[in-house]
Amino acid sequence: MTIRAVFFDLGGVIVRTEYQAPRQRLAEQFGMDYEDIEKVVFGGGPNGSSARASVGEISEEEHWQNVMKVLKLPAAEAERVKREFFGGDVIDRSLLEFLRSLKPEYKVGAISNAWSGLRKFMEREKFADVFDAIIISAEVGAAKPSEKIYRIALEQFQVKPKEAVFVDDFIENIEACEKLGMRGIHFTDAESALKQLKTIL
């Protein structure tokens, strides 16, 4: 069946941590390793602050306040720490331009496990308009690899699973979408992902 919808993950695909130095410097401020500071922000398991923020149980602001408590910093430092933590992230503008070029022939969507601030970030960085629909886990109360978030995305575009392709950097998220009947592309780098996508479209 013909592909009608193209979905992309955001973090790790369109927005990638290309430079580790800012995060490394931040870690060193607290006598931590790079991996340790990542665990503070993203870790904690399924019941941790990050996971709860990812399904909208708490706000992004509340999550960062929890991070501040772990780091033993005053709440007012949250914005600085957040800015430094994400200081090495880069938005792949050329990939976004490719997605723009797919419209109007294809519907283009984003499916992201993310906290409540993602949509504002996309609007501020002027790339929210690339997508016909943006499905954010914190807004819909479900996160990949849950079937629910993929079904929400498909319903937004009124397409069947076999009419959609999804690009994500986590293999478990690709396996989950394929189990539902979608086509999946495991993202390792932009060039190979686009090459695979072009063979499907």
Short mmCIF file of C-alpha atoms in Angstrom, two decimals:
data_model
loop_
_atom_site.label_atom_id
_atom_site.label_comp_id
_atom_site.label_asym_id
_atom_site.label_seq_id
_atom_site.Cartn_x
_atom_site.Cartn_y
_atom_site.Cartn_z
CA MET A 1 0.00 0.00 0.00
CA THR A 2 1.15 3.52 -0.77
CA ILE A 3 2.74 5.52 2.04
CA ARG A 4 0.67 8.57 2.91
CA ALA A 5 2.24 9.69 6.21
CA VAL A 6 5.82 10.18 7.38
CA PHE A 7 6.52 10.44 11.13
CA PHE A 8 9.82 11.47 12.68
CA ASP A 9 11.08 11.34 16.25
CA LEU A 10 12.60 14.62 17.48
CA GLY A 11 15.22 14.04 20.21
CA GLY A 12 18.16 12.04 18.86
CA VAL A 13 16.93 12.44 15.28
CA ILE A 14 16.05 16.05 14.39
CA VAL A 15 17.51 17.54 17.59
CA ARG A 16 20.77 15.79 18.43
CA THR A 17 23.45 16.25 21.08
CA GLU A 18 26.36 16.81 18.67
CA TYR A 19 28.72 18.44 21.17
CA GLN A 20 29.37 16.83 24.54
CA ALA A 21 31.56 19.57 26.01
CA PRO A 22 28.75 21.71 27.58
CA ARG A 23 27.25 18.67 29.34
CA GLN A 24 30.71 17.48 30.38
CA ARG A 25 31.51 20.90 31.91
CA LEU A 26 28.22 20.84 33.78
CA ALA A 27 28.95 17.36 35.13
CA GLU A 28 32.37 18.49 36.33
CA GLN A 29 30.79 21.34 38.32
CA PHE A 30 29.18 18.66 40.50
CA GLY A 31 32.10 16.23 40.51
CA MET A 32 30.18 13.88 38.23
CA ASP A 33 30.86 11.93 35.06
CA TYR A 34 28.98 12.73 31.82
CA GLU A 35 26.79 9.64 32.28
CA ASP A 36 25.95 10.65 35.87
CA ILE A 37 24.54 14.06 34.93
CA GLU A 38 22.48 12.41 32.19
CA LYS A 39 21.07 9.98 34.76
CA VAL A 40 20.11 12.87 37.03
CA VAL A 41 18.16 14.55 34.21
CA PHE A 42 16.83 11.55 32.27
CA GLY A 43 17.10 8.64 34.70
CA GLY A 44 15.09 7.35 37.61
CA GLY A 45 13.37 4.50 35.83
CA PRO A 46 9.66 4.28 34.94
CA ASN A 47 8.60 5.98 38.18
CA GLY A 48 11.31 8.64 38.09
CA SER A 49 10.79 12.36 37.59
CA SER A 50 11.77 12.32 33.90
CA ALA A 51 9.42 9.45 33.04
CA ARG A 52 6.57 11.09 34.95
CA ALA A 53 7.14 14.38 33.11
CA SER A 54 7.19 12.45 29.80
CA VAL A 55 3.60 11.30 30.28
CA GLY A 56 2.35 14.58 31.74
CA GLU A 57 2.04 13.46 35.35
CA ILE A 58 4.21 16.42 36.35
CA SER A 59 5.22 19.52 34.38
CA GLU A 60 8.66 20.12 32.90
CA GLU A 61 9.18 22.86 35.50
CA GLU A 62 8.42 20.42 38.32
CA HIS A 63 10.87 17.93 36.83
CA TRP A 64 13.66 20.53 36.78
CA GLN A 65 12.89 21.43 40.38
CA ASN A 66 13.39 17.74 41.21
CA VAL A 67 16.72 17.85 39.37
CA MET A 68 17.72 20.90 41.42
CA LYS A 69 17.00 19.00 44.63
CA VAL A 70 19.27 16.13 43.52
CA LEU A 71 22.02 18.61 42.62
CA LYS A 72 21.40 20.51 45.89
CA LEU A 73 20.92 23.79 44.05
CA PRO A 74 18.38 26.58 44.64
CA ALA A 75 15.31 26.54 42.38
CA ALA A 76 16.44 29.76 40.68
CA GLU A 77 19.39 27.88 39.12
CA ALA A 78 17.12 25.61 37.06
CA GLU A 79 17.19 27.70 33.86
CA ARG A 80 20.99 27.95 33.91
CA VAL A 81 21.45 24.22 34.44
CA LYS A 82 18.92 23.41 31.73
CA ARG A 83 20.63 25.79 29.29
CA GLU A 84 24.05 24.26 29.98
CA PHE A 85 22.75 20.69 29.86
CA PHE A 86 21.28 21.18 26.38
CA GLY A 87 24.05 23.51 25.22
CA GLY A 88 25.51 20.92 22.82
CA ASP A 89 22.24 20.17 21.07
CA VAL A 90 21.90 20.97 17.37
CA ILE A 91 18.75 21.18 15.24
CA ASP A 92 19.24 19.45 11.89
CA ARG A 93 17.86 22.19 9.62
CA SER A 94 18.70 20.31 6.42
CA LEU A 95 16.64 17.36 7.61
CA LEU A 96 13.77 19.74 8.36
CA GLU A 97 14.02 21.16 4.85
CA PHE A 98 13.75 17.65 3.45
CA LEU A 99 10.59 17.11 5.49
CA ARG A 100 9.19 20.39 4.15
CA SER A 101 9.82 19.13 0.63
CA LEU A 102 7.61 16.09 1.27
CA LYS A 103 4.54 18.28 1.64
CA PRO A 104 1.89 18.41 0.26
CA GLU A 105 2.39 14.94 -1.24
CA TYR A 106 2.75 13.37 2.22
CA LYS A 107 1.45 14.21 5.65
CA VAL A 108 4.41 14.91 7.95
CA GLY A 109 4.22 14.33 11.69
CA ALA A 110 6.37 14.15 14.81
CA ILE A 111 6.06 11.53 17.55
CA SER A 112 8.19 12.40 20.55
CA ASN A 113 8.70 11.20 24.11
CA ALA A 114 9.15 14.62 25.63
CA TRP A 115 8.26 16.93 28.49
CA SER A 116 5.62 19.63 28.36
CA GLY A 117 7.96 22.36 27.08
CA LEU A 118 8.75 20.77 23.70
CA ARG A 119 6.04 22.47 21.66
CA LYS A 120 7.12 25.94 22.87
CA PHE A 121 10.74 25.05 22.05
CA MET A 122 9.73 24.05 18.50
CA GLU A 123 7.77 27.27 18.06
CA ARG A 124 10.62 29.38 19.44
CA GLU A 125 13.11 27.68 17.12
CA LYS A 126 10.68 28.10 14.22
CA PHE A 127 10.26 24.53 13.06
CA ALA A 128 6.86 23.55 14.51
CA ASP A 129 5.29 24.52 11.17
CA VAL A 130 7.21 21.76 9.38
CA PHE A 131 4.80 19.23 10.90
CA ASP A 132 1.12 18.75 10.13
CA ALA A 133 0.75 17.12 13.55
CA ILE A 134 2.98 16.99 16.64
CA ILE A 135 2.29 14.14 19.06
CA ILE A 136 4.11 14.75 22.35
CA SER A 137 3.98 12.08 25.05
CA ALA A 138 3.47 14.61 27.86
CA GLU A 139 0.38 15.97 26.09
CA VAL A 140 -1.25 12.63 25.24
CA GLY A 141 -0.34 10.71 28.41
CA ALA A 142 1.42 7.86 26.61
CA ALA A 143 5.03 7.30 25.60
CA LYS A 144 6.80 5.15 23.03
CA PRO A 145 6.99 2.20 22.73
CA SER A 146 3.35 2.09 23.91
CA GLU A 147 0.96 1.24 21.09
CA LYS A 148 -1.34 4.04 22.25
CA ILE A 149 0.90 6.90 21.07
CA TYR A 150 1.26 5.41 17.58
CA ARG A 151 -2.50 4.92 17.31
CA ILE A 152 -3.06 8.55 18.32
CA ALA A 153 -0.63 9.64 15.58
CA LEU A 154 -2.31 7.50 12.93
CA GLU A 155 -5.76 8.77 13.95
CA GLN A 156 -4.59 12.38 13.62
CA PHE A 157 -3.83 11.73 9.95
CA GLN A 158 -6.64 9.25 9.33
CA VAL A 159 -4.21 6.70 7.89
CA LYS A 160 -3.79 2.95 8.33
CA PRO A 161 -0.56 1.62 9.91
CA LYS A 162 0.67 0.24 6.57
CA GLU A 163 0.27 3.73 5.06
CA ALA A 164 2.78 5.24 7.53
CA VAL A 165 6.53 5.16 8.09
CA PHE A 166 8.29 6.18 11.33
CA VAL A 167 11.92 7.18 11.89
CA ASP A 168 13.33 6.86 15.44
CA ASP A 169 16.76 6.37 17.04
CA PHE A 170 15.61 3.72 19.55
CA ILE A 171 15.22 0.23 18.11
CA GLU A 172 12.49 -0.70 20.63
CA ASN A 173 10.35 2.17 19.29
CA ILE A 174 10.85 0.94 15.73
CA GLU A 175 9.96 -2.63 16.71
CA ALA A 176 6.79 -1.36 18.41
CA CYS A 177 5.60 0.61 15.38
CA GLU A 178 6.36 -2.33 13.07
CA LYS A 179 4.39 -4.67 15.33
CA LEU A 180 1.42 -2.37 14.73
CA GLY A 181 1.95 -2.59 10.95
CA MET A 182 3.83 0.65 10.28
CA ARG A 183 7.09 0.76 8.35
CA GLY A 184 10.05 1.61 10.59
CA ILE A 185 13.49 3.09 10.00
CA HIS A 186 16.07 2.89 12.78
CA PHE A 187 17.93 6.22 12.75
CA THR A 188 21.72 6.06 13.12
CA ASP A 189 22.58 9.06 10.93
CA ALA A 190 20.65 11.40 8.65
CA GLU A 191 22.20 10.26 5.39
CA SER A 192 21.39 6.55 5.79
CA ALA A 193 17.92 7.27 7.22
CA LEU A 194 16.99 9.46 4.25
CA LYS A 195 18.38 6.90 1.83
CA GLN A 196 16.12 4.24 3.38
CA LEU A 197 13.15 6.60 3.47
CA LYS A 198 13.49 7.48 -0.21
CA THR A 199 13.37 3.79 -1.15
CA ILE A 200 10.06 3.44 0.72
CA LEU A 201 8.33 6.58 -0.57
#
